PDB file of C-alpha atoms in Angstrom:
ATOM      1  CA  MET A   1     -51.749 -23.187  26.883  1.00  0.00           C
ATOM      2  CA  ASN A   2     -53.758 -22.583  29.313  1.00  0.00           C
ATOM      3  CA  PRO A   3     -54.807 -19.057  31.328  1.00  0.00           C
ATOM      4  CA  ALA A   4     -52.594 -19.417  34.049  1.00  0.00           C
ATOM      5  CA  SER A   5     -49.329 -19.609  32.094  1.00  0.00           C
ATOM      6  CA  ALA A   6     -50.901 -17.452  29.291  1.00  0.00           C
ATOM      7  CA  ALA A   7     -51.213 -14.556  31.988  1.00  0.00           C
ATOM      8  CA  LEU A   8     -48.011 -15.210  32.904  1.00  0.00           C
ATOM      9  CA  ALA A   9     -46.206 -14.706  29.745  1.00  0.00           C
ATOM     10  CA  THR A  10     -48.481 -11.285  29.409  1.00  0.00           C
ATOM     11  CA  ALA A  11     -47.123 -10.046  32.763  1.00  0.00           C
ATOM     12  CA  ALA A  12     -43.220 -10.096  31.951  1.00  0.00           C
ATOM     13  CA  ALA A  13     -44.165  -9.176  28.808  1.00  0.00           C
ATOM     14  CA  GLY A  14     -45.479  -6.753  30.130  1.00  0.00           C
ATOM     15  CA  THR A  15     -42.762  -4.283  30.625  1.00  0.00           C
ATOM     16  CA  HIS A  16     -41.151  -4.763  27.733  1.00  0.00           C
ATOM     17  CA  GLY A  17     -44.761  -5.343  24.903  1.00  0.00           C
ATOM     18  CA  PHE A  18     -44.664  -5.295  21.362  1.00  0.00           C
ATOM     19  CA  LEU A  19     -47.215  -2.569  21.287  1.00  0.00           C
ATOM     20  CA  SER A  20     -44.840   0.326  22.324  1.00  0.00           C
ATOM     21  CA  PRO A  21     -41.761  -0.562  21.244  1.00  0.00           C
ATOM     22  CA  THR A  22     -38.500   1.744  21.965  1.00  0.00           C
ATOM     23  CA  GLY A  23     -35.804   3.750  19.224  1.00  0.00           C
ATOM     24  CA  VAL A  24     -34.274   0.926  18.717  1.00  0.00           C
ATOM     25  CA  GLU A  25     -36.400  -1.751  17.963  1.00  0.00           C
ATOM     26  CA  ILE A  26     -37.636   0.417  15.531  1.00  0.00           C
ATOM     27  CA  ALA A  27     -34.849   0.737  13.622  1.00  0.00           C
ATOM     28  CA  PHE A  28     -34.248  -2.653  13.835  1.00  0.00           C
ATOM     29  CA  LEU A  29     -37.708  -3.340  11.827  1.00  0.00           C
ATOM     30  CA  LEU A  30     -37.726  -0.622   8.940  1.00  0.00           C
ATOM     31  CA  VAL A  31     -33.615  -1.621   8.340  1.00  0.00           C
ATOM     32  CA  GLY A  32     -35.135  -5.677   8.900  1.00  0.00           C
ATOM     33  CA  VAL A  33     -37.835  -4.884   6.128  1.00  0.00           C
ATOM     34  CA  VAL A  34     -35.243  -3.648   3.959  1.00  0.00           C
ATOM     35  CA  THR A  35     -33.037  -5.780   4.633  1.00  0.00           C
ATOM     36  CA  PHE A  36     -35.721  -9.030   3.699  1.00  0.00           C
ATOM     37  CA  GLY A  37     -37.366  -7.132   1.316  1.00  0.00           C
ATOM     38  CA  ALA A  38     -33.844  -6.606  -0.756  1.00  0.00           C
ATOM     39  CA  ALA A  39     -32.981 -10.338  -0.389  1.00  0.00           C
ATOM     40  CA  LEU A  40     -36.213 -11.452  -1.857  1.00  0.00           C
ATOM     41  CA  VAL A  41     -35.421  -9.114  -4.657  1.00  0.00           C
ATOM     42  CA  THR A  42     -32.520 -11.622  -4.930  1.00  0.00           C
ATOM     43  CA  VAL A  43     -33.744 -14.631  -5.031  1.00  0.00           C
ATOM     44  CA  SER A  44     -36.258 -13.617  -7.568  1.00  0.00           C
ATOM     45  CA  THR A  45     -35.198 -11.126 -10.648  1.00  0.00           C
ATOM     46  CA  LYS A  46     -34.351 -12.442 -13.714  1.00  0.00           C
ATOM     47  CA  GLN A  47     -31.934  -9.664 -14.059  1.00  0.00           C
ATOM     48  CA  LEU A  48     -28.706 -11.769 -12.868  1.00  0.00           C
ATOM     49  CA  VAL A  49     -26.174  -8.642 -12.935  1.00  0.00           C
ATOM     50  CA  HIS A  50     -29.305  -7.005 -10.873  1.00  0.00           C
ATOM     51  CA  ALA A  51     -28.839 -10.115  -7.996  1.00  0.00           C
ATOM     52  CA  ALA A  52     -25.667  -9.134  -6.730  1.00  0.00           C
ATOM     53  CA  LEU A  53     -26.131  -5.484  -6.425  1.00  0.00           C
ATOM     54  CA  TRP A  54     -29.594  -6.201  -4.370  1.00  0.00           C
ATOM     55  CA  LEU A  55     -27.548  -8.605  -2.607  1.00  0.00           C
ATOM     56  CA  VAL A  56     -24.826  -5.709  -1.603  1.00  0.00           C
ATOM     57  CA  ALA A  57     -27.949  -3.912  -0.530  1.00  0.00           C
ATOM     58  CA  THR A  58     -29.019  -7.031   1.832  1.00  0.00           C
ATOM     59  CA  LEU A  59     -25.623  -7.367   3.537  1.00  0.00           C
ATOM     60  CA  GLY A  60     -25.219  -3.942   4.373  1.00  0.00           C
ATOM     61  CA  GLY A  61     -28.938  -3.617   6.338  1.00  0.00           C
ATOM     62  CA  LEU A  62     -27.205  -6.985   7.986  1.00  0.00           C
ATOM     63  CA  ALA A  63     -24.239  -4.605   8.732  1.00  0.00           C
ATOM     64  CA  VAL A  64     -26.879  -2.140   9.847  1.00  0.00           C
ATOM     65  CA  GLU A  65     -28.242  -4.587  12.127  1.00  0.00           C
ATOM     66  CA  TYR A  66     -25.354  -5.438  13.553  1.00  0.00           C
ATOM     67  CA  LEU A  67     -24.756  -1.713  14.700  1.00  0.00           C
ATOM     68  CA  LEU A  68     -28.019  -1.798  16.184  1.00  0.00           C
ATOM     69  CA  LEU A  69     -27.048  -4.984  18.379  1.00  0.00           C
ATOM     70  CA  THR A  70     -23.836  -3.320  19.135  1.00  0.00           C
ATOM     71  CA  ALA A  71     -21.459  -5.859  17.875  1.00  0.00           C
ATOM     72  CA  GLU A  72     -19.524  -2.892  15.919  1.00  0.00           C
ATOM     73  CA  PHE A  73     -16.323  -5.383  15.277  1.00  0.00           C
ATOM     74  CA  ILE A  74     -18.667  -7.658  13.459  1.00  0.00           C
ATOM     75  CA  ALA A  75     -20.207  -4.941  11.071  1.00  0.00           C
ATOM     76  CA  TRP A  76     -17.359  -3.446   9.482  1.00  0.00           C
ATOM     77  CA  VAL A  77     -15.906  -6.651   9.025  1.00  0.00           C
ATOM     78  CA  GLN A  78     -19.013  -7.744   7.131  1.00  0.00           C
ATOM     79  CA  VAL A  79     -18.645  -4.532   5.170  1.00  0.00           C
ATOM     80  CA  LEU A  80     -15.212  -5.616   4.693  1.00  0.00           C
ATOM     81  CA  ILE A  81     -15.608  -9.060   3.224  1.00  0.00           C
ATOM     82  CA  TYR A  82     -18.968  -9.133   2.057  1.00  0.00           C
ATOM     83  CA  VAL A  83     -20.031  -6.486   0.743  1.00  0.00           C
ATOM     84  CA  GLY A  84     -16.603  -5.296  -0.173  1.00  0.00           C
ATOM     85  CA  SER A  85     -14.458  -8.657  -2.161  1.00  0.00           C
ATOM     86  CA  VAL A  86     -17.393 -11.488  -2.048  1.00  0.00           C
ATOM     87  CA  VAL A  87     -19.997  -9.242  -3.778  1.00  0.00           C
ATOM     88  CA  VAL A  88     -17.058  -8.077  -6.148  1.00  0.00           C
ATOM     89  CA  LEU A  89     -15.473 -12.128  -6.300  1.00  0.00           C
ATOM     90  CA  LEU A  90     -19.506 -13.031  -7.722  1.00  0.00           C
ATOM     91  CA  LEU A  91     -18.948  -9.958 -10.397  1.00  0.00           C
ATOM     92  CA  PHE A  92     -16.339 -10.910 -12.042  1.00  0.00           C
ATOM     93  CA  GLY A  93     -18.139 -14.696 -11.401  1.00  0.00           C
ATOM     94  CA  LEU A  94     -21.291 -13.877 -13.769  1.00  0.00           C
ATOM     95  CA  MET A  95     -19.015 -11.920 -15.934  1.00  0.00           C
ATOM     96  CA  LEU A  96     -16.571 -14.908 -16.804  1.00  0.00           C
ATOM     97  CA  THR A  97     -19.330 -17.375 -17.168  1.00  0.00           C
ATOM     98  CA  LYS A  98     -21.133 -14.906 -19.928  1.00  0.00           C
ATOM     99  CA  ALA A  99     -24.043 -14.172 -18.087  1.00  0.00           C
ATOM    100  CA  PRO A 100     -26.652 -12.372 -20.230  1.00  0.00           C
ATOM    101  CA  ILE A 101     -26.850  -8.907 -19.243  1.00  0.00           C
ATOM    102  CA  GLY A 102     -30.893  -8.147 -19.810  1.00  0.00           C
ATOM    103  CA  ARG A 103     -33.143 -10.400 -18.790  1.00  0.00           C
ATOM    104  CA  SER A 104     -32.778 -13.174 -18.910  1.00  0.00           C
ATOM    105  CA  PRO A 105     -35.892 -15.818 -18.925  1.00  0.00           C
ATOM    106  CA  ASP A 106     -34.677 -19.383 -17.891  1.00  0.00           C
ATOM    107  CA  ALA A 107     -33.414 -17.222 -14.276  1.00  0.00           C
ATOM    108  CA  ASP A 108     -35.750 -19.982 -12.182  1.00  0.00           C
ATOM    109  CA  SER A 109     -35.098 -23.840 -12.563  1.00  0.00           C
ATOM    110  CA  GLY A 110     -38.802 -26.070 -12.909  1.00  0.00           C
ATOM    111  CA  ASN A 111     -39.399 -26.708  -9.381  1.00  0.00           C
ATOM    112  CA  ARG A 112     -39.789 -23.575  -8.741  1.00  0.00           C
ATOM    113  CA  TRP A 113     -42.612 -24.070  -7.236  1.00  0.00           C
ATOM    114  CA  ALA A 114     -42.078 -27.211  -5.099  1.00  0.00           C
ATOM    115  CA  ALA A 115     -38.470 -24.543  -4.058  1.00  0.00           C
ATOM    116  CA  LEU A 116     -41.845 -22.111  -2.761  1.00  0.00           C
ATOM    117  CA  THR A 117     -43.160 -24.226  -0.808  1.00  0.00           C
ATOM    118  CA  VAL A 118     -40.636 -25.918   0.931  1.00  0.00           C
ATOM    119  CA  ALA A 119     -39.835 -22.909   1.439  1.00  0.00           C
ATOM    120  CA  ILE A 120     -42.637 -21.501   3.060  1.00  0.00           C
ATOM    121  CA  ALA A 121     -43.340 -23.944   5.219  1.00  0.00           C
ATOM    122  CA  ALA A 122     -39.918 -23.944   6.578  1.00  0.00           C
ATOM    123  CA  ALA A 123     -40.207 -20.064   7.198  1.00  0.00           C
ATOM    124  CA  ALA A 124     -43.201 -20.812   8.778  1.00  0.00           C
ATOM    125  CA  ALA A 125     -42.414 -23.369  10.564  1.00  0.00           C
ATOM    126  CA  LEU A 126     -39.609 -21.517  12.163  1.00  0.00           C
ATOM    127  CA  VAL A 127     -40.878 -18.175  12.816  1.00  0.00           C
ATOM    128  CA  TRP A 128     -43.840 -19.698  15.191  1.00  0.00           C
ATOM    129  CA  VAL A 129     -41.232 -21.888  16.544  1.00  0.00           C
ATOM    130  CA  VAL A 130     -38.236 -18.947  17.676  1.00  0.00           C
ATOM    131  CA  VAL A 131     -41.852 -16.572  17.749  1.00  0.00           C
ATOM    132  CA  ASP A 132     -43.623 -19.640  21.148  1.00  0.00           C
ATOM    133  CA  ALA A 133     -39.438 -19.796  22.164  1.00  0.00           C
ATOM    134  CA  PHE A 134     -38.052 -16.696  22.928  1.00  0.00           C
ATOM    135  CA  ARG A 135     -41.905 -14.351  23.234  1.00  0.00           C
ATOM    136  CA  THR A 136     -40.725 -12.543  26.508  1.00  0.00           C
ATOM    137  CA  THR A 137     -36.602 -12.577  26.399  1.00  0.00           C
ATOM    138  CA  TRP A 138     -35.222  -9.409  25.971  1.00  0.00           C
ATOM    139  CA  ILE A 139     -31.671  -8.369  25.301  1.00  0.00           C
ATOM    140  CA  ASP A 140     -30.732  -5.043  27.634  1.00  0.00           C
ATOM    141  CA  LEU A 141     -28.651  -3.275  24.980  1.00  0.00           C
ATOM    142  CA  SER A 142     -27.385  -0.556  27.287  1.00  0.00           C
ATOM    143  CA  GLY A 143     -24.169  -0.189  28.861  1.00  0.00           C
ATOM    144  CA  PRO A 144     -21.051  -0.517  27.228  1.00  0.00           C
ATOM    145  CA  ALA A 145     -21.296  -2.306  23.778  1.00  0.00           C
ATOM    146  CA  SER A 146     -20.720  -5.697  23.732  1.00  0.00           C
ATOM    147  CA  GLY A 147     -18.547  -5.888  20.548  1.00  0.00           C
ATOM    148  CA  SER A 148     -16.734  -3.541  20.455  1.00  0.00           C
ATOM    149  CA  THR A 149     -13.207  -4.306  18.763  1.00  0.00           C
ATOM    150  CA  GLU A 150     -11.201  -4.773  22.146  1.00  0.00           C
ATOM    151  CA  VAL A 151     -14.052  -6.936  24.199  1.00  0.00           C
ATOM    152  CA  THR A 152     -13.906  -8.579  20.371  1.00  0.00           C
ATOM    153  CA  GLY A 153     -10.347  -8.900  20.209  1.00  0.00           C
ATOM    154  CA  ALA A 154      -9.624  -9.399  23.675  1.00  0.00           C
ATOM    155  CA  SER A 155     -11.736 -13.096  24.125  1.00  0.00           C
ATOM    156  CA  LEU A 156     -10.385 -13.720  20.429  1.00  0.00           C
ATOM    157  CA  PHE A 157      -6.817 -13.753  21.806  1.00  0.00           C
ATOM    158  CA  GLN A 158      -7.404 -15.351  24.989  1.00  0.00           C
ATOM    159  CA  HIS A 159     -10.153 -17.947  24.159  1.00  0.00           C
ATOM    160  CA  TRP A 160      -9.669 -18.870  20.241  1.00  0.00           C
ATOM    161  CA  VAL A 161      -6.350 -18.763  20.012  1.00  0.00           C
ATOM    162  CA  LEU A 162      -6.102 -22.185  18.029  1.00  0.00           C
ATOM    163  CA  PRO A 163      -9.711 -22.046  15.836  1.00  0.00           C
ATOM    164  CA  PHE A 164      -8.100 -18.751  14.768  1.00  0.00           C
ATOM    165  CA  GLU A 165      -4.320 -20.461  13.749  1.00  0.00           C
ATOM    166  CA  ALA A 166      -6.071 -23.858  12.214  1.00  0.00           C
ATOM    167  CA  LEU A 167      -8.209 -20.756  10.636  1.00  0.00           C
ATOM    168  CA  SER A 168      -5.484 -19.273   8.280  1.00  0.00           C
ATOM    169  CA  VAL A 169      -4.447 -22.771   7.934  1.00  0.00           C
ATOM    170  CA  LEU A 170      -7.028 -23.059   5.820  1.00  0.00           C
ATOM    171  CA  LEU A 171      -7.452 -19.850   4.481  1.00  0.00           C
ATOM    172  CA  LEU A 172      -4.430 -20.636   2.997  1.00  0.00           C
ATOM    173  CA  ALA A 173      -5.312 -23.939   1.405  1.00  0.00           C
ATOM    174  CA  ALA A 174      -8.586 -22.256   0.212  1.00  0.00           C
ATOM    175  CA  LEU A 175      -6.078 -19.915  -2.067  1.00  0.00           C
ATOM    176  CA  VAL A 176      -4.080 -22.665  -3.288  1.00  0.00           C
ATOM    177  CA  GLY A 177      -7.070 -24.896  -4.084  1.00  0.00           C
ATOM    178  CA  ALA A 178      -8.873 -22.058  -6.187  1.00  0.00           C
ATOM    179  CA  ILE A 179      -4.759 -21.215  -7.594  1.00  0.00           C
ATOM    180  CA  VAL A 180      -4.749 -24.862  -8.617  1.00  0.00           C
ATOM    181  CA  LEU A 181      -8.485 -25.004  -9.788  1.00  0.00           C
ATOM    182  CA  SER A 182      -7.826 -22.543 -12.224  1.00  0.00           C
ATOM    183  CA  ARG A 183      -4.331 -23.548 -13.483  1.00  0.00           C
ATOM    184  CA  LYS A 184      -5.540 -27.427 -14.232  1.00  0.00           C
ATOM    185  CA  ALA A 185      -8.372 -26.644 -15.792  1.00  0.00           C
ATOM    186  CA  LYS A 186      -6.730 -24.212 -17.867  1.00  0.00           C
ATOM    187  CA  ALA A 187      -4.149 -27.288 -19.302  1.00  0.00           C
ATOM    188  CA  ASP A 188      -6.939 -29.209 -19.676  1.00  0.00           C
ATOM    189  CA  ALA A 189      -8.406 -26.151 -22.276  1.00  0.00           C
ATOM    190  CA  ALA A 190      -6.007 -26.202 -23.924  1.00  0.00           C
ATOM    191  CA  ALA A 191      -5.359 -29.628 -24.315  1.00  0.00           C
ATOM    192  CA  THR A 192      -9.066 -30.378 -25.785  1.00  0.00           C
ATOM    193  CA  ALA A 193      -8.808 -27.465 -27.514  1.00  0.00           C
ATOM    194  CA  ALA A 194      -5.898 -28.870 -29.812  1.00  0.00           C
ATOM    195  CA  SER A 195      -6.884 -31.835 -29.907  1.00  0.00           C
ATOM    196  CA  THR A 196     -11.089 -30.887 -30.844  1.00  0.00           C
ATOM    197  CA  PRO A 197     -11.223 -27.349 -31.403  1.00  0.00           C
ATOM    198  CA  THR A 198     -14.552 -26.968 -32.140  1.00  0.00           C
ATOM    199  CA  VAL A 199     -15.915 -28.484 -28.971  1.00  0.00           C
ATOM    200  CA  PRO A 200     -15.778 -26.126 -26.064  1.00  0.00           C
ATOM    201  CA  GLY A 201     -16.853 -22.955 -28.849  1.00  0.00           C
ATOM    202  CA  SER A 202     -15.436 -20.560 -26.420  1.00  0.00           C
ATOM    203  CA  ARG A 203     -12.375 -20.158 -25.458  1.00  0.00           C
ATOM    204  CA  SER A 204     -10.400 -17.997 -28.248  1.00  0.00           C
ATOM    205  CA  GLU A 205     -13.433 -15.326 -27.010  1.00  0.00           C
ATOM    206  CA  LYS A 206     -12.258 -15.812 -23.832  1.00  0.00           C
ATOM    207  CA  GLU A 207      -9.379 -15.456 -24.742  1.00  0.00           C
ATOM    208  CA  GLY A 208     -10.308 -12.389 -26.550  1.00  0.00           C
ATOM    209  CA  VAL A 209     -11.882 -10.770 -23.150  1.00  0.00           C
ATOM    210  CA  ARG A 210      -9.161 -11.386 -21.119  1.00  0.00           C
TER     211      ARG A 210
ATOM    212  CA  MET B   1     -34.373  -5.679  22.371  1.00  0.00           C
ATOM    213  CA  HIS B   2     -36.418  -7.897  22.147  1.00  0.00           C
ATOM    214  CA  LEU B   3     -35.103 -11.365  20.982  1.00  0.00           C
ATOM    215  CA  ALA B   4     -38.159 -12.567  18.543  1.00  0.00           C
ATOM    216  CA  TYR B   5     -37.038  -9.110  16.556  1.00  0.00           C
ATOM    217  CA  PRO B   6     -33.015 -10.821  15.199  1.00  0.00           C
ATOM    218  CA  ALA B   7     -34.202 -14.523  15.343  1.00  0.00           C
ATOM    219  CA  VAL B   8     -37.843 -13.878  13.190  1.00  0.00           C
ATOM    220  CA  LEU B   9     -35.475 -11.871  10.657  1.00  0.00           C
ATOM    221  CA  SER B  10     -32.964 -14.586  10.568  1.00  0.00           C
ATOM    222  CA  ALA B  11     -35.261 -16.784   9.877  1.00  0.00           C
ATOM    223  CA  LEU B  12     -36.814 -15.240   7.600  1.00  0.00           C
ATOM    224  CA  LEU B  13     -33.958 -14.889   5.944  1.00  0.00           C
ATOM    225  CA  PHE B  14     -32.778 -18.564   5.752  1.00  0.00           C
ATOM    226  CA  CYS B  15     -35.760 -19.529   3.747  1.00  0.00           C
ATOM    227  CA  THR B  16     -35.438 -16.894   0.976  1.00  0.00           C
ATOM    228  CA  GLY B  17     -31.879 -18.544   0.598  1.00  0.00           C
ATOM    229  CA  LEU B  18     -33.241 -21.870   1.285  1.00  0.00           C
ATOM    230  CA  TYR B  19     -36.074 -21.147  -1.890  1.00  0.00           C
ATOM    231  CA  GLY B  20     -33.320 -19.233  -3.638  1.00  0.00           C
ATOM    232  CA  VAL B  21     -30.805 -22.572  -3.905  1.00  0.00           C
ATOM    233  CA  LEU B  22     -34.055 -25.171  -4.897  1.00  0.00           C
ATOM    234  CA  ALA B  23     -35.213 -22.750  -7.474  1.00  0.00           C
ATOM    235  CA  ARG B  24     -32.264 -20.789  -9.013  1.00  0.00           C
ATOM    236  CA  ARG B  25     -30.861 -22.059 -12.232  1.00  0.00           C
ATOM    237  CA  ASN B  26     -27.665 -20.884 -12.109  1.00  0.00           C
ATOM    238  CA  ALA B  27     -24.610 -21.757 -10.530  1.00  0.00           C
ATOM    239  CA  VAL B  28     -23.196 -18.299  -9.744  1.00  0.00           C
ATOM    240  CA  LEU B  29     -26.827 -17.223  -8.277  1.00  0.00           C
ATOM    241  CA  VAL B  30     -27.427 -20.490  -6.443  1.00  0.00           C
ATOM    242  CA  LEU B  31     -23.701 -19.160  -4.997  1.00  0.00           C
ATOM    243  CA  MET B  32     -25.448 -16.160  -3.759  1.00  0.00           C
ATOM    244  CA  SER B  33     -28.775 -17.901  -1.822  1.00  0.00           C
ATOM    245  CA  VAL B  34     -25.953 -19.814  -0.023  1.00  0.00           C
ATOM    246  CA  GLU B  35     -24.520 -16.119   1.275  1.00  0.00           C
ATOM    247  CA  LEU B  36     -27.838 -15.512   2.194  1.00  0.00           C
ATOM    248  CA  MET B  37     -28.125 -18.573   4.788  1.00  0.00           C
ATOM    249  CA  LEU B  38     -24.660 -17.925   6.280  1.00  0.00           C
ATOM    250  CA  ASN B  39     -25.960 -14.530   6.979  1.00  0.00           C
ATOM    251  CA  ALA B  40     -28.778 -15.051   8.390  1.00  0.00           C
ATOM    252  CA  VAL B  41     -27.567 -18.293  10.878  1.00  0.00           C
ATOM    253  CA  ASN B  42     -23.901 -14.869  11.316  1.00  0.00           C
ATOM    254  CA  LEU B  43     -27.317 -12.618  12.935  1.00  0.00           C
ATOM    255  CA  ASN B  44     -28.645 -15.567  14.804  1.00  0.00           C
ATOM    256  CA  LEU B  45     -25.435 -16.049  16.082  1.00  0.00           C
ATOM    257  CA  VAL B  46     -24.465 -12.017  17.016  1.00  0.00           C
ATOM    258  CA  ALA B  47     -28.362 -11.540  18.737  1.00  0.00           C
ATOM    259  CA  PHE B  48     -27.628 -15.207  20.604  1.00  0.00           C
ATOM    260  CA  ASP B  49     -24.470 -13.155  22.395  1.00  0.00           C
ATOM    261  CA  VAL B  50     -25.179 -10.133  22.498  1.00  0.00           C
ATOM    262  CA  TRP B  51     -28.123 -11.439  24.659  1.00  0.00           C
ATOM    263  CA  LEU B  52     -25.814 -13.664  26.196  1.00  0.00           C
ATOM    264  CA  SER B  53     -23.123 -11.994  27.033  1.00  0.00           C
ATOM    265  CA  ARG B  54     -25.680  -9.652  29.435  1.00  0.00           C
ATOM    266  CA  THR B  55     -28.188 -12.636  30.639  1.00  0.00           C
ATOM    267  CA  ALA B  56     -25.657 -14.884  32.269  1.00  0.00           C
ATOM    268  CA  ARG B  57     -22.530 -12.782  32.501  1.00  0.00           C
ATOM    269  CA  GLU B  58     -21.623 -14.888  29.467  1.00  0.00           C
ATOM    270  CA  THR B  59     -17.485 -13.499  28.495  1.00  0.00           C
ATOM    271  CA  LEU B  60     -16.651 -15.867  26.306  1.00  0.00           C
ATOM    272  CA  HIS B  61     -17.947 -14.105  23.265  1.00  0.00           C
ATOM    273  CA  SER B  62     -18.301 -17.620  21.572  1.00  0.00           C
ATOM    274  CA  GLY B  63     -20.974 -16.555  19.251  1.00  0.00           C
ATOM    275  CA  GLN B  64     -19.251 -13.324  17.847  1.00  0.00           C
ATOM    276  CA  ALA B  65     -15.953 -15.333  17.334  1.00  0.00           C
ATOM    277  CA  LEU B  66     -18.248 -18.054  15.856  1.00  0.00           C
ATOM    278  CA  THR B  67     -19.397 -15.431  13.959  1.00  0.00           C
ATOM    279  CA  LEU B  68     -15.818 -14.601  12.008  1.00  0.00           C
ATOM    280  CA  PHE B  69     -15.313 -18.189  11.483  1.00  0.00           C
ATOM    281  CA  THR B  70     -18.018 -18.396  10.144  1.00  0.00           C
ATOM    282  CA  ILE B  71     -17.318 -15.086   7.165  1.00  0.00           C
ATOM    283  CA  ALA B  72     -13.553 -16.744   6.952  1.00  0.00           C
ATOM    284  CA  ILE B  73     -14.955 -19.885   6.157  1.00  0.00           C
ATOM    285  CA  ALA B  74     -17.872 -18.437   3.417  1.00  0.00           C
ATOM    286  CA  ALA B  75     -15.092 -16.331   1.975  1.00  0.00           C
ATOM    287  CA  ALA B  76     -12.978 -19.633   1.614  1.00  0.00           C
ATOM    288  CA  GLU B  77     -15.903 -21.039   0.197  1.00  0.00           C
ATOM    289  CA  ILE B  78     -17.157 -18.661  -2.161  1.00  0.00           C
ATOM    290  CA  GLY B  79     -13.779 -18.619  -3.402  1.00  0.00           C
ATOM    291  CA  ILE B  80     -13.130 -22.223  -4.266  1.00  0.00           C
ATOM    292  CA  GLY B  81     -16.803 -22.271  -5.593  1.00  0.00           C
ATOM    293  CA  LEU B  82     -16.570 -20.331  -7.933  1.00  0.00           C
ATOM    294  CA  ALA B  83     -13.078 -21.709  -9.297  1.00  0.00           C
ATOM    295  CA  ILE B  84     -15.541 -25.170  -9.951  1.00  0.00           C
ATOM    296  CA  VAL B  85     -17.815 -22.863 -11.269  1.00  0.00           C
ATOM    297  CA  LEU B  86     -15.323 -21.411 -13.811  1.00  0.00           C
ATOM    298  CA  ALA B  87     -13.562 -24.659 -14.316  1.00  0.00           C
ATOM    299  CA  VAL B  88     -17.158 -26.260 -15.229  1.00  0.00           C
ATOM    300  CA  TYR B  89     -17.657 -23.391 -17.842  1.00  0.00           C
ATOM    301  CA  ARG B  90     -14.702 -23.759 -19.396  1.00  0.00           C
ATOM    302  CA  ASN B  91     -14.998 -26.982 -19.706  1.00  0.00           C
ATOM    303  CA  ARG B  92     -19.309 -27.675 -20.691  1.00  0.00           C
ATOM    304  CA  GLY B  93     -19.647 -24.134 -21.809  1.00  0.00           C
ATOM    305  CA  THR B  94     -22.535 -23.762 -19.419  1.00  0.00           C
ATOM    306  CA  SER B  95     -22.691 -22.576 -15.986  1.00  0.00           C
ATOM    307  CA  ASP B  96     -26.546 -24.379 -16.227  1.00  0.00           C
ATOM    308  CA  ILE B  97     -26.720 -26.498 -13.059  1.00  0.00           C
ATOM    309  CA  ASP B  98     -29.865 -28.279 -15.035  1.00  0.00           C
ATOM    310  CA  ARG B  99     -27.510 -29.176 -17.176  1.00  0.00           C
ATOM    311  CA  LEU B 100     -25.211 -31.303 -15.469  1.00  0.00           C
ATOM    312  CA  ARG B 101     -26.403 -34.708 -15.418  1.00  0.00           C
ATOM    313  CA  ASP B 102     -24.020 -36.782 -16.215  1.00  0.00           C
ATOM    314  CA  THR B 103     -24.238 -38.214 -12.991  1.00  0.00           C
ATOM    315  CA  ALA B 104     -27.585 -38.526 -12.306  1.00  0.00           C
ATOM    316  CA  GLU B 105     -29.991 -41.982 -13.488  1.00  0.00           C
ATOM    317  CA  GLY B 106     -32.591 -41.121 -15.953  1.00  0.00           C
ATOM    318  CA  HIS B 107     -32.373 -37.802 -17.553  1.00  0.00           C
ATOM    319  CA  GLU B 108     -30.168 -38.636 -20.290  1.00  0.00           C
ATOM    320  CA  ASP B 109     -32.868 -37.582 -23.049  1.00  0.00           C
ATOM    321  CA  ASP B 110     -32.581 -34.296 -21.004  1.00  0.00           C
ATOM    322  CA  THR B 111     -28.373 -33.055 -22.198  1.00  0.00           C
ATOM    323  CA  PRO B 112     -27.578 -31.881 -25.405  1.00  0.00           C
ATOM    324  CA  ALA B 113     -26.022 -34.342 -27.709  1.00  0.00           C
ATOM    325  CA  ALA B 114     -23.065 -32.117 -27.930  1.00  0.00           C
ATOM    326  CA  GLU B 115     -22.306 -32.040 -23.756  1.00  0.00           C
ATOM    327  CA  LYS B 116     -23.207 -35.632 -24.189  1.00  0.00           C
ATOM    328  CA  ALA B 117     -20.313 -37.022 -26.807  1.00  0.00           C
ATOM    329  CA  GLU B 118     -17.683 -34.589 -24.515  1.00  0.00           C
ATOM    330  CA  ALA B 119     -18.825 -36.007 -21.525  1.00  0.00           C
ATOM    331  CA  THR B 120     -18.158 -39.491 -23.148  1.00  0.00           C
ATOM    332  CA  ALA B 121     -15.478 -38.386 -25.184  1.00  0.00           C
TER     333      ALA B 121
END
């Protein structure tokens, strides 16, 4: 970067410098640190149920970030759907697959270090590109909220009606698909259990749990 | 607020989810990491939508509409994904991704004998 463009960039950033952050930025930074830390614990803890509970902290932190970005409706949808139902589904999934309650030493697979290398390389590249591109871009958060329920509903039902209705068909298909998958698996398990009773090994205990 | 803050947080969360998808062994934990990646994308969409609606006077609010669609599709995805994981668990007795290698080449020695017998039966 030549000195002229660097001076131009600092002049453009001079009105909103990184060294004199606003209150919203400080709050965003603090909540962001908590969110990122909870995400790191989610992918690195050896206790499977704790991973789901740290995921709650991550998703709740993201809801607070949406509130700080004045997207209220998205924030409440995030709380309702992610924290309310997705995490509960994941906990049910852990329970039904009989995840061990305590520490499980084989939670990470053998290619852990390769995954770490890939993730750190991707993080470095993405952060470098993003910071270089949006160093001087400023979001003006004053004025009316840009994501209130009124604004979001108006845009959703004026411009996005067709995708919205198509999405309901997709949700119906997903619902039917989940039911079909569960029922078919049950019928197959019953058939295999009748023919070779010792192979599945877990069906009788699962019936006992239910 | 600088746009760099939400963009950097989103990039970091995405890479955390990437690490989880690559490194975790339990299928339910892999689904959790996929949720992390989807949430990183949602944060990016919301931040850029707020920026564009103020700077470019964009009234379509495509970012927030897409975020709502992403959340709904993620809920559908987690339902179907968990149904598949439960079906695999009922048939195999495990949700360990490293041991589901029936279609892989060169890993025949890794699968236990009982699983192989069941797979060929």
